Amino acid sequence: MIPPGATIGILGGGQLGRMTALAAAELGYSCHIFAPEPDSPAFAVARYTCASYSDEAALDAFADQVDVVTVEFENIPVAALERLSRNRPVRPGPNVLAVAQDRLAEKRFLSAHGFPVTAFRAVRSAEEAQEAAYALGPRVVLKTRRFGYDGRGQRTIASAEEARGAFEALGGGELVLEAFVPFTREISVITARRADGARASFPPVENHHQHHILKQTIAPAPISSSLAQEAVALAEAIAERLEVVGLLAVEMFVAPGDRLLVNELAPRPHNSGHWTQDACPVSQFQQLVRAICDLPLGDPRPFAAAVMENLLGDEVQRWPQLLAEPGARLHLYGKREVRSGRKMGHVTRLRWDEPIEFRR
Ligand code: AMP
């Protein structure tokens, strides 16, 4: 066990690292952030190292100052995680990150182990993209293997003829082409897993996007309890297969006929879990700390239903009204620069009038 008083190292300095550090402090832990961007939001609330993930001396010095390492961002170079893991437990481990940071590796892993995903193919040329679009289309989504989040690095195309242009527009190389899913909802499940296999999952939530960026999360998702249980079982089985220690967020499509298809994995706190800060006995951030430090996992059952709204770009200017709104719980990330679509904060509203249908 890594007891309170120890220091948790966090790779990545965004709002997820910031909120993890705040949650860790509540349990008596210190955090040390490692991130390359000088204006990282997490630097304001913890000790930090501002260095490149390829700076081996900085990584070694960081490892010396922490008891366990976790991540708040999946695109950390695997070499950095491997180096750190020589000296300290890295949770989740480099193998989990290697899968989650590469959409093709992720899809291959999921389908190889029998987890449901939409039909996909790796494509290495404009011709292959067009062929695959004929086979899987007409409507398909072309995605880059890496660094695709918040809608970056992907194009939805309506006909195979567009596949060539989309392949070039995404910069070529090796891309993933997948069949478009005419989903009825997008949901996600966040599950926590300890090294000994103990696990706990928050109920599935429904996610609404605006220009591919998460805008609103409805918790719990308004789905049947049998579908909710199926979604939780799926997320837990994936976490088990990947041997995740920490958190795993599993984004899923609900396809017609209530069929679940896994879209994406994120082995870290997830934006669709922010509501847990205000509506559950344990937040996703504290649950991460518990999981990586081998503490008993907290009770993930919400005491109220909730809606979480992201404050994107200029919407953060609404903070005075939100502070004045009874029952609105405001969280700001301390980002100085407002950019269009940038996640600046979020607000959670509890829905005491809604029944909490899903209980484990
Ligand atoms: P991703 O970056 O893979 O999470 O995709 C971002 C968003 O694009 C998803 O949340 C969906 O709204 C949409 N999307 C991605 N892949 C597909 C697909 N195969 N079919 C339909 N919509 C998709």
Tab-separated table of C-alpha atoms and ligand atoms in Angstrom:
chain	number	residue	atom	x	y	z
A	1	MET	CA	0.000	0.000	0.000
A	2	ILE	CA	1.131	3.548	-0.689
A	3	PRO	CA	-0.250	5.363	2.372
A	4	PRO	CA	-1.407	8.958	2.786
A	5	GLY	CA	1.643	11.191	3.162
A	6	ALA	CA	3.273	9.685	0.065
A	7	THR	CA	3.832	11.621	-3.159
A	8	ILE	CA	1.987	10.826	-6.362
A	9	GLY	CA	3.703	11.740	-9.625
A	10	ILE	CA	1.343	12.813	-12.407
A	11	LEU	CA	2.404	12.965	-16.052
A	12	GLY	CA	0.461	15.727	-17.785
A	13	GLY	CA	-0.487	19.132	-16.429
A	14	GLY	CA	-4.036	19.794	-17.642
A	15	GLN	CA	-7.250	20.165	-15.682
A	16	LEU	CA	-7.431	16.408	-15.115
A	17	GLY	CA	-4.055	16.487	-13.351
A	18	ARG	CA	-5.096	19.573	-11.441
A	19	MET	CA	-8.296	17.956	-10.146
A	20	THR	CA	-6.442	14.713	-9.352
A	21	ALA	CA	-3.911	16.695	-7.288
A	22	LEU	CA	-6.718	18.459	-5.409
A	23	ALA	CA	-8.425	15.129	-4.670
A	24	ALA	CA	-5.122	13.570	-3.584
A	25	ALA	CA	-4.543	16.448	-1.162
A	26	GLU	CA	-7.893	15.684	0.494
A	27	LEU	CA	-6.530	12.256	1.388
A	28	GLY	CA	-3.231	13.634	2.678
A	29	TYR	CA	-1.097	12.900	-0.401
A	30	SER	CA	1.224	15.325	-2.141
A	31	CYS	CA	1.463	15.455	-5.905
A	32	HIS	CA	4.300	16.260	-8.250
A	33	ILE	CA	3.299	17.153	-11.804
A	34	PHE	CA	5.538	16.550	-14.825
A	35	ALA	CA	4.530	18.420	-17.980
A	36	PRO	CA	6.275	20.297	-20.796
A	37	GLU	CA	3.928	23.312	-21.043
A	38	PRO	CA	4.965	26.215	-18.766
A	39	ASP	CA	1.372	27.395	-18.283
A	40	SER	CA	0.005	23.981	-17.213
A	41	PRO	CA	-3.175	24.399	-15.091
A	42	ALA	CA	-1.984	21.708	-12.648
A	43	PHE	CA	1.225	23.608	-11.787
A	44	ALA	CA	-0.839	26.060	-9.719
A	45	VAL	CA	-1.846	23.398	-7.171
A	46	ALA	CA	1.182	21.109	-6.760
A	47	ARG	CA	4.963	20.851	-7.012
A	48	TYR	CA	6.051	20.429	-10.590
A	49	THR	CA	8.747	19.752	-13.131
A	50	CYS	CA	8.418	21.588	-16.425
A	51	ALA	CA	10.408	19.509	-18.905
A	52	SER	CA	10.078	17.506	-22.078
A	53	TYR	CA	8.960	13.865	-21.837
A	54	SER	CA	12.200	12.996	-23.618
A	55	ASP	CA	14.402	14.657	-20.961
A	56	GLU	CA	15.819	11.560	-19.265
A	57	ALA	CA	17.611	13.430	-16.489
A	58	ALA	CA	14.394	15.262	-15.601
A	59	LEU	CA	12.435	11.983	-15.664
A	60	ASP	CA	14.970	10.304	-13.358
A	61	ALA	CA	14.919	13.228	-10.912
A	62	PHE	CA	11.097	13.140	-10.968
A	63	ALA	CA	11.056	9.395	-10.235
A	64	ASP	CA	13.322	10.003	-7.236
A	65	GLN	CA	10.802	12.421	-5.758
A	66	VAL	CA	7.616	10.357	-6.088
A	67	ASP	CA	6.294	7.025	-4.777
A	68	VAL	CA	4.010	6.087	-7.665
A	69	VAL	CA	3.408	7.529	-11.135
A	70	THR	CA	0.110	7.994	-12.966
A	71	VAL	CA	-1.042	9.864	-16.069
A	72	GLU	CA	-3.727	12.418	-16.807
A	73	PHE	CA	-3.177	12.307	-20.572
A	74	GLU	CA	-2.681	9.211	-22.720
A	75	ASN	CA	-0.305	10.669	-25.266
A	76	ILE	CA	2.783	10.413	-23.098
A	77	PRO	CA	5.660	8.787	-25.002
A	78	VAL	CA	5.835	5.125	-24.004
A	79	ALA	CA	9.632	5.401	-23.690
A	80	ALA	CA	9.175	7.912	-20.840
A	81	LEU	CA	6.768	5.554	-19.042
A	82	GLU	CA	9.127	2.635	-19.515
A	83	ARG	CA	12.026	4.602	-18.096
A	84	LEU	CA	10.001	5.659	-15.050
A	85	SER	CA	8.754	2.116	-14.498
A	86	ARG	CA	12.323	0.938	-13.876
A	87	ASN	CA	12.293	2.931	-10.637
A	88	ARG	CA	8.679	3.340	-9.598
A	89	PRO	CA	5.298	1.688	-10.108
A	90	VAL	CA	3.673	3.314	-13.149
A	91	ARG	CA	-0.099	2.911	-12.989
A	92	PRO	CA	-1.562	2.382	-15.543
A	93	GLY	CA	1.524	0.752	-17.103
A	94	PRO	CA	3.278	1.527	-20.396
A	95	ASN	CA	1.527	-1.392	-22.143
A	96	VAL	CA	-1.902	0.130	-21.423
A	97	LEU	CA	-0.827	3.524	-22.735
A	98	ALA	CA	0.688	1.948	-25.859
A	99	VAL	CA	-2.742	0.531	-26.721
A	100	ALA	CA	-4.815	3.564	-25.739
A	101	GLN	CA	-2.725	6.150	-27.581
A	102	ASP	CA	-2.988	4.418	-30.945
A	103	ARG	CA	-6.469	4.028	-32.399
A	104	LEU	CA	-5.392	1.156	-34.594
A	105	ALA	CA	-3.721	-0.767	-31.754
A	106	GLU	CA	-6.811	-0.086	-29.644
A	107	LYS	CA	-9.245	-1.379	-32.262
A	108	ARG	CA	-7.068	-4.430	-32.905
A	109	PHE	CA	-6.788	-5.178	-29.211
A	110	LEU	CA	-10.547	-4.869	-28.719
A	111	SER	CA	-11.520	-6.995	-31.688
A	112	ALA	CA	-8.841	-9.624	-30.974
A	113	HIS	CA	-10.377	-10.150	-27.542
A	114	GLY	CA	-13.935	-10.285	-28.776
A	115	PHE	CA	-15.043	-6.834	-27.596
A	116	PRO	CA	-17.585	-5.241	-29.947
A	117	VAL	CA	-16.305	-2.485	-32.256
A	118	THR	CA	-17.544	-1.091	-35.547
A	119	ALA	CA	-15.976	-2.642	-38.669
A	120	PHE	CA	-12.572	-1.075	-39.357
A	121	ARG	CA	-9.487	-1.354	-41.560
A	122	ALA	CA	-5.994	0.061	-41.534
A	123	VAL	CA	-5.342	2.035	-44.730
A	124	ARG	CA	-1.929	3.126	-46.016
A	125	SER	CA	-2.793	4.919	-49.256
A	126	ALA	CA	-5.565	6.930	-50.871
A	127	GLU	CA	-6.420	3.861	-53.003
A	128	GLU	CA	-6.707	1.629	-49.949
A	129	ALA	CA	-8.870	4.262	-48.266
A	130	GLN	CA	-11.228	4.287	-51.233
A	131	GLU	CA	-11.363	0.486	-51.403
A	132	ALA	CA	-12.074	0.224	-47.690
A	133	ALA	CA	-14.749	2.919	-47.965
A	134	TYR	CA	-16.477	0.866	-50.698
A	135	ALA	CA	-16.312	-2.208	-48.495
A	136	LEU	CA	-17.418	-0.634	-45.198
A	137	GLY	CA	-19.419	2.388	-46.417
A	138	PRO	CA	-21.075	4.270	-47.860
A	139	ARG	CA	-20.709	6.327	-44.704
A	140	VAL	CA	-17.331	5.948	-43.004
A	141	VAL	CA	-15.051	7.797	-40.596
A	142	LEU	CA	-11.371	8.174	-41.354
A	143	LYS	CA	-9.120	8.762	-38.336
A	144	THR	CA	-5.447	9.327	-37.652
A	145	ARG	CA	-3.829	6.701	-35.438
A	146	ARG	CA	-2.482	9.180	-32.922
A	147	PHE	CA	-3.301	12.488	-31.271
A	148	GLY	CA	-6.946	12.398	-32.157
A	149	TYR	CA	-9.168	13.799	-29.461
A	150	ASP	CA	-11.915	16.397	-29.285
A	151	GLY	CA	-12.617	15.638	-32.946
A	152	ARG	CA	-9.055	16.288	-34.093
A	153	GLY	CA	-7.646	14.014	-36.735
A	154	GLN	CA	-10.878	12.660	-38.149
A	155	ARG	CA	-13.201	13.098	-41.121
A	156	THR	CA	-16.653	11.654	-41.656
A	157	ILE	CA	-17.316	10.966	-45.299
A	158	ALA	CA	-20.581	10.193	-47.015
A	159	SER	CA	-19.303	8.338	-50.080
A	160	ALA	CA	-16.277	6.304	-51.086
A	161	GLU	CA	-15.304	8.955	-53.670
A	162	GLU	CA	-14.487	11.343	-50.839
A	163	ALA	CA	-12.139	8.864	-49.196
A	164	ARG	CA	-9.109	9.779	-51.307
A	165	GLY	CA	-9.383	13.489	-50.512
A	166	ALA	CA	-9.958	12.794	-46.814
A	167	PHE	CA	-6.910	10.511	-46.722
A	168	GLU	CA	-4.720	13.323	-48.085
A	169	ALA	CA	-6.358	15.944	-45.851
A	170	LEU	CA	-5.465	13.922	-42.755
A	171	GLY	CA	-1.836	13.824	-43.823
A	172	GLY	CA	-1.682	10.261	-45.143
A	173	GLY	CA	0.581	7.707	-43.495
A	174	GLU	CA	-1.361	4.910	-41.861
A	175	LEU	CA	-4.945	5.754	-40.946
A	176	VAL	CA	-7.939	3.868	-39.565
A	177	LEU	CA	-11.100	3.758	-41.620
A	178	GLU	CA	-14.226	2.638	-39.799
A	179	ALA	CA	-17.888	2.168	-40.591
A	180	PHE	CA	-20.055	5.046	-39.403
A	181	VAL	CA	-22.305	3.989	-36.518
A	182	PRO	CA	-25.863	5.395	-36.705
A	183	PHE	CA	-25.923	5.506	-32.920
A	184	THR	CA	-28.930	6.393	-30.803
A	185	ARG	CA	-26.749	7.588	-27.919
A	186	GLU	CA	-23.152	7.940	-26.864
A	187	ILE	CA	-22.428	6.676	-23.387
A	188	SER	CA	-19.349	6.097	-21.271
A	189	VAL	CA	-18.402	4.071	-18.232
A	190	ILE	CA	-15.534	4.862	-15.884
A	191	THR	CA	-14.223	1.867	-14.032
A	192	ALA	CA	-11.502	1.756	-11.386
A	193	ARG	CA	-9.244	-1.248	-10.961
A	194	ARG	CA	-6.638	-2.009	-8.337
A	195	ALA	CA	-3.539	-4.153	-8.886
A	196	ASP	CA	-5.192	-7.054	-7.028
A	197	GLY	CA	-8.136	-6.936	-9.444
A	198	ALA	CA	-10.622	-5.212	-7.098
A	199	ARG	CA	-12.875	-2.949	-9.152
A	200	ALA	CA	-15.666	-0.399	-8.923
A	201	SER	CA	-17.562	1.343	-11.702
A	202	PHE	CA	-19.532	4.536	-11.874
A	203	PRO	CA	-22.862	4.135	-13.642
A	204	PRO	CA	-22.945	4.759	-17.406
A	205	VAL	CA	-23.562	8.352	-18.432
A	206	GLU	CA	-24.847	9.880	-21.664
A	207	ASN	CA	-22.610	12.324	-23.513
A	208	HIS	CA	-23.543	15.114	-25.900
A	209	HIS	CA	-20.908	16.738	-28.092
A	210	GLN	CA	-20.712	20.117	-29.802
A	211	HIS	CA	-18.297	20.272	-32.746
A	212	HIS	CA	-16.853	16.946	-31.467
A	213	ILE	CA	-16.108	18.404	-28.025
A	214	LEU	CA	-17.973	17.101	-24.987
A	215	LYS	CA	-20.583	19.669	-24.016
A	216	GLN	CA	-22.899	17.894	-21.619
A	217	THR	CA	-22.995	14.706	-19.567
A	218	ILE	CA	-26.239	13.297	-18.196
A	219	ALA	CA	-25.722	11.027	-15.203
A	220	PRO	CA	-26.839	8.340	-14.980
A	221	ALA	CA	-27.587	7.708	-18.669
A	222	PRO	CA	-31.329	7.343	-19.314
A	223	ILE	CA	-31.019	3.734	-20.468
A	224	SER	CA	-32.521	0.484	-19.232
A	225	SER	CA	-30.870	-1.095	-16.232
A	226	SER	CA	-30.035	-4.196	-18.283
A	227	LEU	CA	-28.183	-2.098	-20.879
A	228	ALA	CA	-26.444	-0.200	-18.070
A	229	GLN	CA	-25.291	-3.444	-16.529
A	230	GLU	CA	-24.086	-4.684	-19.879
A	231	ALA	CA	-22.083	-1.483	-20.400
A	232	VAL	CA	-20.483	-1.772	-16.960
A	233	ALA	CA	-19.654	-5.444	-17.504
A	234	LEU	CA	-18.049	-4.551	-20.846
A	235	ALA	CA	-15.905	-1.777	-19.333
A	236	GLU	CA	-14.807	-4.010	-16.458
A	237	ALA	CA	-13.920	-6.865	-18.797
A	238	ILE	CA	-11.773	-4.531	-20.924
A	239	ALA	CA	-10.014	-3.138	-17.833
A	240	GLU	CA	-9.329	-6.698	-16.702
A	241	ARG	CA	-7.985	-7.762	-20.093
A	242	LEU	CA	-5.720	-4.722	-20.277
A	243	GLU	CA	-4.726	-5.169	-16.636
A	244	VAL	CA	-5.354	-1.497	-16.023
A	245	VAL	CA	-4.368	-0.222	-12.590
A	246	GLY	CA	-6.108	3.104	-12.091
A	247	LEU	CA	-9.072	4.267	-14.132
A	248	LEU	CA	-10.374	3.219	-17.511
A	249	ALA	CA	-12.977	5.330	-19.301
A	250	VAL	CA	-14.737	3.413	-22.047
A	251	GLU	CA	-16.677	5.447	-24.606
A	252	MET	CA	-19.391	3.459	-26.337
A	253	PHE	CA	-22.026	3.898	-28.987
A	254	VAL	CA	-25.508	2.546	-28.398
A	255	ALA	CA	-26.319	1.277	-31.875
A	256	PRO	CA	-29.853	0.477	-33.060
A	257	GLY	CA	-31.303	-2.505	-31.206
A	258	ASP	CA	-29.420	-1.445	-28.038
A	259	ARG	CA	-26.214	-2.973	-29.312
A	260	LEU	CA	-23.075	-1.611	-27.633
A	261	LEU	CA	-19.963	-0.810	-29.676
A	262	VAL	CA	-16.779	0.438	-28.041
A	263	ASN	CA	-15.498	3.657	-29.597
A	264	GLU	CA	-12.564	4.707	-27.470
A	265	LEU	CA	-10.557	3.917	-24.342
A	266	ALA	CA	-8.964	6.464	-22.017
A	267	PRO	CA	-6.925	5.028	-19.128
A	268	ARG	CA	-7.224	8.151	-16.961
A	269	PRO	CA	-9.832	10.477	-15.473
A	270	HIS	CA	-12.327	11.474	-18.145
A	271	ASN	CA	-14.379	14.580	-18.780
A	272	SER	CA	-17.563	12.491	-18.637
A	273	GLY	CA	-16.739	11.658	-14.995
A	274	HIS	CA	-16.569	15.194	-13.626
A	275	TRP	CA	-20.114	14.956	-12.259
A	276	THR	CA	-18.866	12.393	-9.718
A	277	GLN	CA	-17.144	15.229	-7.803
A	278	ASP	CA	-20.532	16.536	-6.738
A	279	ALA	CA	-22.902	13.576	-6.971
A	280	CYS	CA	-21.030	10.528	-5.639
A	281	PRO	CA	-19.461	9.546	-2.310
A	282	VAL	CA	-16.119	9.345	-4.132
A	283	SER	CA	-15.070	11.341	-7.201
A	284	GLN	CA	-13.313	9.752	-10.161
A	285	PHE	CA	-10.180	11.656	-9.087
A	286	GLN	CA	-10.156	10.290	-5.561
A	287	GLN	CA	-10.988	6.862	-6.964
A	288	LEU	CA	-7.863	7.060	-9.136
A	289	VAL	CA	-5.768	7.860	-6.071
A	290	ARG	CA	-7.332	4.941	-4.185
A	291	ALA	CA	-6.773	2.529	-7.066
A	292	ILE	CA	-3.099	3.358	-7.664
A	293	CYS	CA	-2.267	3.480	-3.942
A	294	ASP	CA	-3.954	0.121	-3.172
A	295	LEU	CA	-6.511	1.734	-0.864
A	296	PRO	CA	-10.067	0.422	-0.542
A	297	LEU	CA	-12.044	1.677	-3.550
A	298	GLY	CA	-14.811	4.150	-2.758
A	299	ASP	CA	-18.526	3.640	-3.256
A	300	PRO	CA	-19.293	4.751	-6.836
A	301	ARG	CA	-23.080	4.804	-6.451
A	302	PRO	CA	-24.400	8.349	-6.872
A	303	PHE	CA	-26.552	9.913	-4.184
A	304	ALA	CA	-28.196	12.126	-6.817
A	305	ALA	CA	-28.602	12.312	-10.568
A	306	ALA	CA	-26.638	15.150	-12.199
A	307	VAL	CA	-25.973	17.094	-15.372
A	308	MET	CA	-22.471	18.350	-16.084
A	309	GLU	CA	-21.959	21.151	-18.577
A	310	ASN	CA	-18.558	22.091	-19.938
A	311	LEU	CA	-17.695	25.777	-20.136
A	312	LEU	CA	-15.995	26.075	-23.526
A	313	GLY	CA	-14.089	29.185	-24.586
A	314	ASP	CA	-15.963	32.412	-23.813
A	315	GLU	CA	-18.686	30.580	-21.893
A	316	VAL	CA	-16.406	30.823	-18.880
A	317	GLN	CA	-17.386	34.511	-18.683
A	318	ARG	CA	-20.689	33.292	-17.249
A	319	TRP	CA	-18.964	32.520	-13.940
A	320	PRO	CA	-20.634	35.346	-11.969
A	321	GLN	CA	-24.136	34.142	-12.928
A	322	LEU	CA	-23.194	30.527	-12.253
A	323	LEU	CA	-21.858	31.408	-8.817
A	324	ALA	CA	-25.127	33.184	-8.075
A	325	GLU	CA	-27.245	30.233	-9.247
A	326	PRO	CA	-28.490	28.163	-6.304
A	327	GLY	CA	-27.322	24.569	-6.570
A	328	ALA	CA	-24.902	25.110	-9.454
A	329	ARG	CA	-21.464	23.752	-8.588
A	330	LEU	CA	-18.790	25.628	-10.481
A	331	HIS	CA	-15.278	24.331	-11.207
A	332	LEU	CA	-12.749	26.572	-12.970
A	333	TYR	CA	-9.390	25.410	-14.281
A	334	GLY	CA	-7.414	28.653	-13.915
A	335	LYS	CA	-6.520	28.836	-17.610
A	336	ARG	CA	-5.403	32.334	-18.453
A	337	GLU	CA	-5.877	32.160	-22.179
A	338	VAL	CA	-9.421	31.761	-23.492
A	339	ARG	CA	-9.511	30.042	-26.873
A	340	SER	CA	-12.558	29.002	-28.867
A	341	GLY	CA	-13.629	25.482	-27.823
A	342	ARG	CA	-11.047	25.310	-25.014
A	343	LYS	CA	-12.232	23.592	-21.848
A	344	MET	CA	-12.124	26.386	-19.253
A	345	GLY	CA	-14.270	24.895	-16.499
A	346	HIS	CA	-17.485	23.010	-15.875
A	347	VAL	CA	-20.661	23.307	-13.871
A	348	THR	CA	-22.555	20.431	-12.301
A	349	ARG	CA	-26.196	20.612	-11.312
A	350	LEU	CA	-27.716	17.903	-9.154
A	351	ARG	CA	-31.148	16.654	-10.172
A	352	TRP	CA	-32.735	15.727	-6.892
A	353	ASP	CA	-36.095	15.196	-8.618
A	354	GLU	CA	-34.733	12.446	-10.897
A	355	PRO	CA	-34.746	8.863	-9.697
A	356	ILE	CA	-31.354	7.169	-9.770
A	357	GLU	CA	-32.357	4.142	-11.747
A	358	PHE	CA	-29.097	2.351	-11.951
A	359	ARG	CA	-27.627	0.725	-8.879
A	360	ARG	CA	-24.977	-1.945	-8.900
B	1	AMP	P1	-13.433	9.923	-31.264
B	1	AMP	O1	-12.368	10.980	-31.390
B	1	AMP	O2	-13.109	8.641	-31.903
B	1	AMP	O3	-13.898	9.779	-29.837
B	1	AMP	O4	-14.692	10.510	-32.023
B	1	AMP	C1	-15.285	11.726	-31.655
B	1	AMP	C2	-16.757	11.715	-31.976
B	1	AMP	O5	-16.953	11.501	-33.386
B	1	AMP	C3	-17.519	10.576	-31.294
B	1	AMP	O6	-17.859	10.924	-29.988
B	1	AMP	C4	-18.714	10.450	-32.226
B	1	AMP	O7	-19.653	11.456	-31.980
B	1	AMP	C5	-18.102	10.669	-33.595
B	1	AMP	N1	-17.671	9.383	-34.188
B	1	AMP	C6	-16.436	8.842	-34.115
B	1	AMP	N2	-16.397	7.636	-34.735
B	1	AMP	C7	-17.629	7.406	-35.222
B	1	AMP	C8	-18.250	6.343	-35.952
B	1	AMP	N3	-17.560	5.255	-36.353
B	1	AMP	N4	-19.556	6.458	-36.248
B	1	AMP	C9	-20.268	7.543	-35.880
B	1	AMP	N5	-19.756	8.580	-35.195
B	1	AMP	C10	-18.456	8.534	-34.866
